Amino acid sequence: MDRLKFANRLLTIAIALLPLSCAAPQQHMLSLSFNSSSANSSKTEIKVALVRAKYSGVAALQQQMAQSPFGSLIEGNMPADYQIKSKYNKDYVLTLQNSISTDLEKVISAKGMKVHRSFDSMDEISYSDKKNMDLIVQPEFDFGPIVTNKRSCHPVVGCSDSGTILFAGKLKLNFIEPLSKEIIITKTLDITSLGYNNSVRYESAEGADNQLIDLLNNIYPRLLAKVEIAIDTEEVKQSLRDIQHLKEKNK
């Protein structure tokens, strides 16, 4: 009987240590890259100010725990949906803002327009800068992960997560007349229109993060390709002519 108890105890310890013996999946890298397919258009005299991409999505999670010395420890034990949304809001949004702004500048230049200056926000643009440019271009996005998580807990082994990630939302490009701040052109691109499966399944919290990274890496170049198609230099020229005509008419 003692031998049976001893064997059961060994089995319990082995089960408890099993997760520790399994190597964690290798962390994937977020690499948002886009190669323009447009040949450089003939140069125009259109001068553009580019404002840094703005994230307008409502943060699903407050980040108070990150301010606590125990925040990261507590967060690491939270369900996968919490961890993924938190990681996205704190880290991936910043990478997206920088990448969208950098690649959009390349696209605008390839379309024959000149990026006069880049700004972090509309408030940074001075009156003299506004007088010396034709347009302000400001990208705005609200897309992000919608996570459906199922958590299973065992008193010995601990908790495990599985579920799905659906990536949804829009990227909007506003072309703005500098002095009046009137939006003269708006281009809206929906993630669901990219012709790519924007939903994935995961079987662990670590796997969920990797799946989200892979999803972002695949969606991003498709989204920027749509941006490249959406920006029409002739449409911009015509809009600027219309604005000039209205200004002269109202003098």
Short mmCIF file of N, CA, C and O in Angstrom, two decimals, residues 105-196:
data_model
loop_
_atom_site.label_atom_id
_atom_site.label_comp_id
_atom_site.label_asym_id
_atom_site.label_seq_id
_atom_site.Cartn_x
_atom_site.Cartn_y
_atom_site.Cartn_z
N GLU A 105 5.06 57.65 -46.61
CA GLU A 105 5.94 58.67 -47.20
C GLU A 105 6.54 58.16 -48.51
O GLU A 105 6.63 58.90 -49.50
N LYS A 106 6.95 56.88 -48.53
CA LYS A 106 7.51 56.30 -49.76
C LYS A 106 6.46 56.25 -50.87
O LYS A 106 6.75 56.53 -52.03
N VAL A 107 5.23 55.87 -50.50
CA VAL A 107 4.15 55.78 -51.49
C VAL A 107 3.84 57.16 -52.08
O VAL A 107 3.71 57.32 -53.30
N ILE A 108 3.73 58.17 -51.21
CA ILE A 108 3.43 59.53 -51.67
C ILE A 108 4.52 60.03 -52.62
O ILE A 108 4.24 60.64 -53.66
N SER A 109 5.77 59.75 -52.28
CA SER A 109 6.89 60.17 -53.14
C SER A 109 6.84 59.45 -54.48
O SER A 109 7.09 60.05 -55.53
N ALA A 110 6.50 58.14 -54.45
CA ALA A 110 6.41 57.36 -55.69
C ALA A 110 5.27 57.87 -56.57
O ALA A 110 5.31 57.70 -57.80
N LYS A 111 4.27 58.50 -55.97
CA LYS A 111 3.15 59.05 -56.74
C LYS A 111 3.47 60.43 -57.33
O LYS A 111 2.62 61.05 -57.97
N GLY A 112 4.69 60.90 -57.11
CA GLY A 112 5.12 62.16 -57.72
C GLY A 112 4.97 63.38 -56.86
O GLY A 112 5.31 64.49 -57.27
N MET A 113 4.44 63.21 -55.64
CA MET A 113 4.29 64.34 -54.73
C MET A 113 5.50 64.43 -53.80
O MET A 113 6.19 63.44 -53.57
N LYS A 114 5.71 65.60 -53.28
CA LYS A 114 6.87 65.83 -52.42
C LYS A 114 6.44 65.96 -50.96
O LYS A 114 5.57 66.78 -50.64
N VAL A 115 7.03 65.13 -50.10
CA VAL A 115 6.75 65.26 -48.66
C VAL A 115 7.60 66.41 -48.13
O VAL A 115 8.82 66.30 -48.00
N HIS A 116 6.94 67.52 -47.88
CA HIS A 116 7.62 68.74 -47.45
C HIS A 116 8.23 68.57 -46.06
O HIS A 116 9.40 68.86 -45.84
N ARG A 117 7.40 68.06 -45.14
CA ARG A 117 7.87 67.79 -43.77
C ARG A 117 6.99 66.74 -43.14
O ARG A 117 5.86 66.51 -43.59
N SER A 118 7.49 66.12 -42.09
CA SER A 118 6.70 65.16 -41.31
C SER A 118 6.53 65.70 -39.89
O SER A 118 7.45 66.31 -39.34
N PHE A 119 5.34 65.45 -39.32
CA PHE A 119 5.03 65.96 -37.99
C PHE A 119 4.44 64.84 -37.15
O PHE A 119 3.81 63.91 -37.68
N ASP A 120 4.60 64.96 -35.84
CA ASP A 120 4.02 63.96 -34.93
C ASP A 120 2.53 64.19 -34.73
O ASP A 120 1.79 63.26 -34.41
N SER A 121 2.07 65.42 -34.88
CA SER A 121 0.65 65.72 -34.70
C SER A 121 0.29 66.97 -35.49
O SER A 121 1.16 67.74 -35.92
N MET A 122 -1.00 67.19 -35.66
CA MET A 122 -1.49 68.38 -36.37
C MET A 122 -1.10 69.66 -35.63
O MET A 122 -0.84 70.69 -36.26
N ASP A 123 -1.06 69.59 -34.31
CA ASP A 123 -0.77 70.78 -33.50
C ASP A 123 0.64 71.31 -33.73
O ASP A 123 0.93 72.47 -33.42
N GLU A 124 1.54 70.45 -34.23
CA GLU A 124 2.93 70.87 -34.44
C GLU A 124 3.11 71.72 -35.70
O GLU A 124 4.15 72.34 -35.89
N ILE A 125 2.11 71.71 -36.58
CA ILE A 125 2.27 72.40 -37.86
C ILE A 125 2.03 73.89 -37.67
O ILE A 125 0.93 74.31 -37.30
N SER A 126 3.04 74.69 -37.94
CA SER A 126 2.93 76.13 -37.75
C SER A 126 2.18 76.78 -38.92
O SER A 126 1.98 76.17 -39.98
N TYR A 127 1.78 78.02 -38.71
CA TYR A 127 1.06 78.75 -39.75
C TYR A 127 1.93 78.93 -41.00
O TYR A 127 1.46 78.78 -42.13
N SER A 128 3.20 79.23 -40.81
CA SER A 128 4.10 79.40 -41.96
C SER A 128 4.27 78.11 -42.74
O SER A 128 4.35 78.12 -43.97
N ASP A 129 4.31 76.96 -42.03
CA ASP A 129 4.38 75.67 -42.71
C ASP A 129 3.11 75.42 -43.53
O ASP A 129 3.17 74.94 -44.66
N LYS A 130 1.98 75.75 -42.94
CA LYS A 130 0.70 75.55 -43.65
C LYS A 130 0.64 76.37 -44.93
O LYS A 130 0.07 75.93 -45.93
N LYS A 131 1.21 77.59 -44.90
CA LYS A 131 1.19 78.45 -46.08
C LYS A 131 2.11 77.91 -47.18
O LYS A 131 1.93 78.23 -48.35
N ASN A 132 3.10 77.10 -46.80
CA ASN A 132 4.08 76.62 -47.76
C ASN A 132 3.82 75.20 -48.25
O ASN A 132 4.71 74.58 -48.83
N MET A 133 2.64 74.70 -48.00
CA MET A 133 2.32 73.36 -48.47
C MET A 133 0.91 73.33 -49.05
O MET A 133 0.10 74.21 -48.80
N ASP A 134 0.67 72.29 -49.84
CA ASP A 134 -0.62 72.16 -50.51
C ASP A 134 -1.59 71.26 -49.75
O ASP A 134 -2.80 71.47 -49.80
N LEU A 135 -1.06 70.27 -49.08
CA LEU A 135 -1.91 69.28 -48.42
C LEU A 135 -1.28 68.76 -47.14
O LEU A 135 -0.06 68.72 -47.01
N ILE A 136 -2.14 68.36 -46.23
CA ILE A 136 -1.72 67.58 -45.06
C ILE A 136 -2.34 66.20 -45.20
O ILE A 136 -3.53 66.07 -45.48
N VAL A 137 -1.53 65.17 -45.04
CA VAL A 137 -2.03 63.80 -45.09
C VAL A 137 -1.88 63.18 -43.71
O VAL A 137 -0.78 63.14 -43.15
N GLN A 138 -3.00 62.74 -43.16
CA GLN A 138 -2.97 62.11 -41.84
C GLN A 138 -3.64 60.74 -41.88
O GLN A 138 -4.84 60.64 -42.11
N PRO A 139 -2.87 59.67 -41.66
CA PRO A 139 -3.47 58.34 -41.55
C PRO A 139 -4.00 58.10 -40.14
O PRO A 139 -3.45 58.61 -39.16
N GLU A 140 -5.08 57.35 -40.07
CA GLU A 140 -5.72 57.04 -38.79
C GLU A 140 -6.21 55.60 -38.85
O GLU A 140 -6.82 55.19 -39.83
N PHE A 141 -5.91 54.81 -37.82
CA PHE A 141 -6.35 53.41 -37.85
C PHE A 141 -6.95 53.00 -36.51
O PHE A 141 -6.57 53.51 -35.45
N ASP A 142 -7.91 52.07 -36.59
CA ASP A 142 -8.54 51.57 -35.37
C ASP A 142 -8.50 50.04 -35.32
O ASP A 142 -9.14 49.44 -34.45
N PHE A 143 -7.79 49.41 -36.28
CA PHE A 143 -7.83 47.95 -36.32
C PHE A 143 -7.03 47.32 -35.19
O PHE A 143 -6.08 47.90 -34.66
N GLY A 144 -7.45 46.11 -34.82
CA GLY A 144 -6.80 45.40 -33.73
C GLY A 144 -7.37 44.00 -33.57
O GLY A 144 -8.28 43.60 -34.31
N PRO A 145 -6.86 43.24 -32.61
CA PRO A 145 -7.30 41.85 -32.43
C PRO A 145 -8.57 41.73 -31.60
O PRO A 145 -8.73 42.39 -30.58
N ILE A 146 -9.47 40.90 -32.07
CA ILE A 146 -10.64 40.49 -31.29
C ILE A 146 -10.39 39.04 -30.88
O ILE A 146 -10.33 38.15 -31.73
N VAL A 147 -10.20 38.82 -29.60
CA VAL A 147 -9.76 37.50 -29.11
C VAL A 147 -10.90 36.80 -28.39
O VAL A 147 -11.54 37.37 -27.50
N THR A 148 -11.15 35.55 -28.80
CA THR A 148 -12.11 34.69 -28.11
C THR A 148 -11.32 33.58 -27.44
O THR A 148 -10.77 32.70 -28.12
N ASN A 149 -11.24 33.63 -26.12
CA ASN A 149 -10.36 32.71 -25.39
C ASN A 149 -11.15 31.74 -24.52
O ASN A 149 -12.16 32.09 -23.92
N LYS A 150 -10.65 30.49 -24.46
CA LYS A 150 -11.21 29.49 -23.55
C LYS A 150 -10.09 29.05 -22.62
O LYS A 150 -9.05 28.58 -23.07
N ARG A 151 -10.30 29.22 -21.32
CA ARG A 151 -9.29 28.84 -20.33
C ARG A 151 -9.73 27.60 -19.58
O ARG A 151 -10.86 27.52 -19.08
N SER A 152 -8.82 26.62 -19.50
CA SER A 152 -9.04 25.39 -18.74
C SER A 152 -8.02 25.31 -17.63
O SER A 152 -6.82 25.51 -17.88
N CYS A 153 -8.47 25.04 -16.41
CA CYS A 153 -7.57 24.99 -15.26
C CYS A 153 -7.63 23.62 -14.58
O CYS A 153 -8.71 23.04 -14.44
N HIS A 154 -6.45 23.14 -14.16
CA HIS A 154 -6.32 21.89 -13.43
C HIS A 154 -5.59 22.17 -12.13
O HIS A 154 -4.61 22.93 -12.12
N PRO A 155 -6.04 21.60 -11.02
CA PRO A 155 -5.42 21.92 -9.72
C PRO A 155 -3.94 21.58 -9.63
O PRO A 155 -3.21 22.17 -8.84
N VAL A 156 -3.48 20.63 -10.45
CA VAL A 156 -2.07 20.23 -10.41
C VAL A 156 -1.28 20.86 -11.55
O VAL A 156 -0.24 21.48 -11.35
N VAL A 157 -1.78 20.69 -12.76
CA VAL A 157 -1.05 21.14 -13.94
C VAL A 157 -1.10 22.66 -14.10
O VAL A 157 -0.16 23.29 -14.58
N GLY A 158 -2.21 23.29 -13.70
CA GLY A 158 -2.37 24.72 -13.88
C GLY A 158 -3.36 25.03 -14.99
O GLY A 158 -4.17 24.19 -15.37
N CYS A 159 -3.29 26.24 -15.53
CA CYS A 159 -4.25 26.69 -16.53
C CYS A 159 -3.66 26.71 -17.92
O CYS A 159 -2.46 26.97 -18.09
N SER A 160 -4.50 26.45 -18.89
CA SER A 160 -4.08 26.53 -20.29
C SER A 160 -5.14 27.29 -21.08
O SER A 160 -6.31 27.32 -20.70
N ASP A 161 -4.70 27.91 -22.19
CA ASP A 161 -5.60 28.73 -23.00
C ASP A 161 -5.63 28.24 -24.45
O ASP A 161 -4.63 27.77 -24.98
N SER A 162 -6.78 28.39 -25.07
CA SER A 162 -6.92 28.14 -26.50
C SER A 162 -8.04 29.05 -27.00
O SER A 162 -8.88 29.50 -26.22
N GLY A 163 -8.02 29.33 -28.29
CA GLY A 163 -9.06 30.21 -28.81
C GLY A 163 -8.75 30.70 -30.20
O GLY A 163 -7.94 30.12 -30.93
N THR A 164 -9.37 31.81 -30.57
CA THR A 164 -9.21 32.38 -31.91
C THR A 164 -8.92 33.87 -31.82
O THR A 164 -9.31 34.54 -30.86
N ILE A 165 -8.22 34.37 -32.85
CA ILE A 165 -7.95 35.80 -32.98
C ILE A 165 -8.51 36.25 -34.32
O ILE A 165 -8.16 35.70 -35.37
N LEU A 166 -9.36 37.23 -34.26
CA LEU A 166 -9.90 37.85 -35.47
C LEU A 166 -9.35 39.27 -35.54
O LEU A 166 -9.49 40.04 -34.59
N PHE A 167 -8.70 39.60 -36.66
CA PHE A 167 -8.14 40.93 -36.81
C PHE A 167 -9.12 41.77 -37.61
O PHE A 167 -9.48 41.42 -38.74
N ALA A 168 -9.59 42.87 -37.03
CA ALA A 168 -10.64 43.67 -37.68
C ALA A 168 -10.40 45.16 -37.47
O ALA A 168 -9.72 45.57 -36.53
N GLY A 169 -10.99 45.95 -38.36
CA GLY A 169 -10.89 47.40 -38.24
C GLY A 169 -10.54 48.05 -39.56
O GLY A 169 -10.54 47.41 -40.61
N LYS A 170 -10.22 49.35 -39.50
CA LYS A 170 -10.01 50.12 -40.72
C LYS A 170 -8.80 51.03 -40.62
O LYS A 170 -8.38 51.42 -39.53
N LEU A 171 -8.27 51.37 -41.80
CA LEU A 171 -7.26 52.41 -41.93
C LEU A 171 -7.88 53.52 -42.77
O LEU A 171 -8.46 53.26 -43.84
N LYS A 172 -7.80 54.74 -42.28
CA LYS A 172 -8.37 55.89 -43.00
C LYS A 172 -7.27 56.89 -43.31
O LYS A 172 -6.43 57.20 -42.46
N LEU A 173 -7.27 57.38 -44.56
CA LEU A 173 -6.33 58.42 -44.97
C LEU A 173 -7.11 59.70 -45.22
O LEU A 173 -8.01 59.74 -46.06
N ASN A 174 -6.75 60.74 -44.50
CA ASN A 174 -7.39 62.04 -44.68
C ASN A 174 -6.44 62.99 -45.40
O ASN A 174 -5.30 63.19 -44.97
N PHE A 175 -6.91 63.57 -46.51
CA PHE A 175 -6.17 64.60 -47.23
C PHE A 175 -6.80 65.93 -46.87
O PHE A 175 -7.98 66.18 -47.18
N ILE A 176 -6.04 66.80 -46.22
CA ILE A 176 -6.59 67.98 -45.55
C ILE A 176 -6.01 69.25 -46.16
O ILE A 176 -4.79 69.36 -46.38
N GLU A 177 -6.88 70.24 -46.41
CA GLU A 177 -6.42 71.56 -46.85
C GLU A 177 -5.81 72.25 -45.62
O GLU A 177 -6.45 72.37 -44.59
N PRO A 178 -4.55 72.69 -45.71
CA PRO A 178 -3.81 73.13 -44.52
C PRO A 178 -4.44 74.28 -43.73
O PRO A 178 -4.56 74.21 -42.51
N LEU A 179 -4.85 75.35 -44.40
CA LEU A 179 -5.31 76.54 -43.68
C LEU A 179 -6.72 76.40 -43.13
O LEU A 179 -7.00 76.79 -42.00
N SER A 180 -7.61 75.81 -43.90
CA SER A 180 -8.99 75.66 -43.44
C SER A 180 -9.18 74.39 -42.61
O SER A 180 -10.18 74.23 -41.92
N LYS A 181 -8.23 73.45 -42.73
CA LYS A 181 -8.30 72.13 -42.10
C LYS A 181 -9.48 71.31 -42.63
O LYS A 181 -9.94 70.37 -41.98
N GLU A 182 -9.95 71.68 -43.80
CA GLU A 182 -11.05 70.94 -44.42
C GLU A 182 -10.53 69.65 -45.05
O GLU A 182 -9.52 69.66 -45.76
N ILE A 183 -11.23 68.55 -44.79
CA ILE A 183 -10.86 67.27 -45.40
C ILE A 183 -11.42 67.26 -46.83
O ILE A 183 -12.63 67.33 -47.03
N ILE A 184 -10.54 67.16 -47.81
CA ILE A 184 -10.98 67.21 -49.20
C ILE A 184 -11.06 65.82 -49.84
O ILE A 184 -11.80 65.61 -50.79
N ILE A 185 -10.28 64.88 -49.32
CA ILE A 185 -10.34 63.49 -49.79
C ILE A 185 -10.19 62.58 -48.58
O ILE A 185 -9.36 62.83 -47.71
N THR A 186 -10.98 61.53 -48.54
CA THR A 186 -10.82 60.49 -47.52
C THR A 186 -10.82 59.13 -48.19
O THR A 186 -11.68 58.84 -49.02
N LYS A 187 -9.85 58.31 -47.84
CA LYS A 187 -9.78 56.94 -48.32
C LYS A 187 -9.88 56.01 -47.10
O LYS A 187 -9.10 56.13 -46.16
N THR A 188 -10.85 55.11 -47.13
CA THR A 188 -11.06 54.18 -46.01
C THR A 188 -10.86 52.75 -46.49
O THR A 188 -11.49 52.32 -47.46
N LEU A 189 -9.98 52.03 -45.83
CA LEU A 189 -9.65 50.66 -46.20
C LEU A 189 -9.96 49.73 -45.04
O LEU A 189 -9.46 49.92 -43.92
N ASP A 190 -10.79 48.73 -45.30
CA ASP A 190 -11.22 47.79 -44.27
C ASP A 190 -10.35 46.54 -44.32
O ASP A 190 -10.05 46.03 -45.41
N ILE A 191 -9.95 46.06 -43.15
CA ILE A 191 -9.11 44.85 -43.08
C ILE A 191 -9.80 43.67 -43.75
O ILE A 191 -9.16 42.83 -44.38
N THR A 192 -11.13 43.62 -43.66
CA THR A 192 -11.86 42.48 -44.22
C THR A 192 -11.88 42.50 -45.75
O THR A 192 -12.30 41.52 -46.37
N SER A 193 -11.42 43.60 -46.37
CA SER A 193 -11.44 43.70 -47.83
C SER A 193 -10.10 43.32 -48.47
O SER A 193 -9.93 43.49 -49.68
N LEU A 194 -9.17 42.81 -47.68
CA LEU A 194 -7.82 42.56 -48.19
C LEU A 194 -7.70 41.24 -48.94
O LEU A 194 -6.65 40.94 -49.52
N GLY A 195 -8.74 40.41 -48.90
CA GLY A 195 -8.66 39.12 -49.58
C GLY A 195 -7.72 38.16 -48.88
O GLY A 195 -7.05 37.35 -49.52
N TYR A 196 -7.67 38.25 -47.55
CA TYR A 196 -6.78 37.39 -46.77
C TYR A 196 -7.53 36.93 -45.52
O TYR A 196 -8.30 37.69 -44.94
#
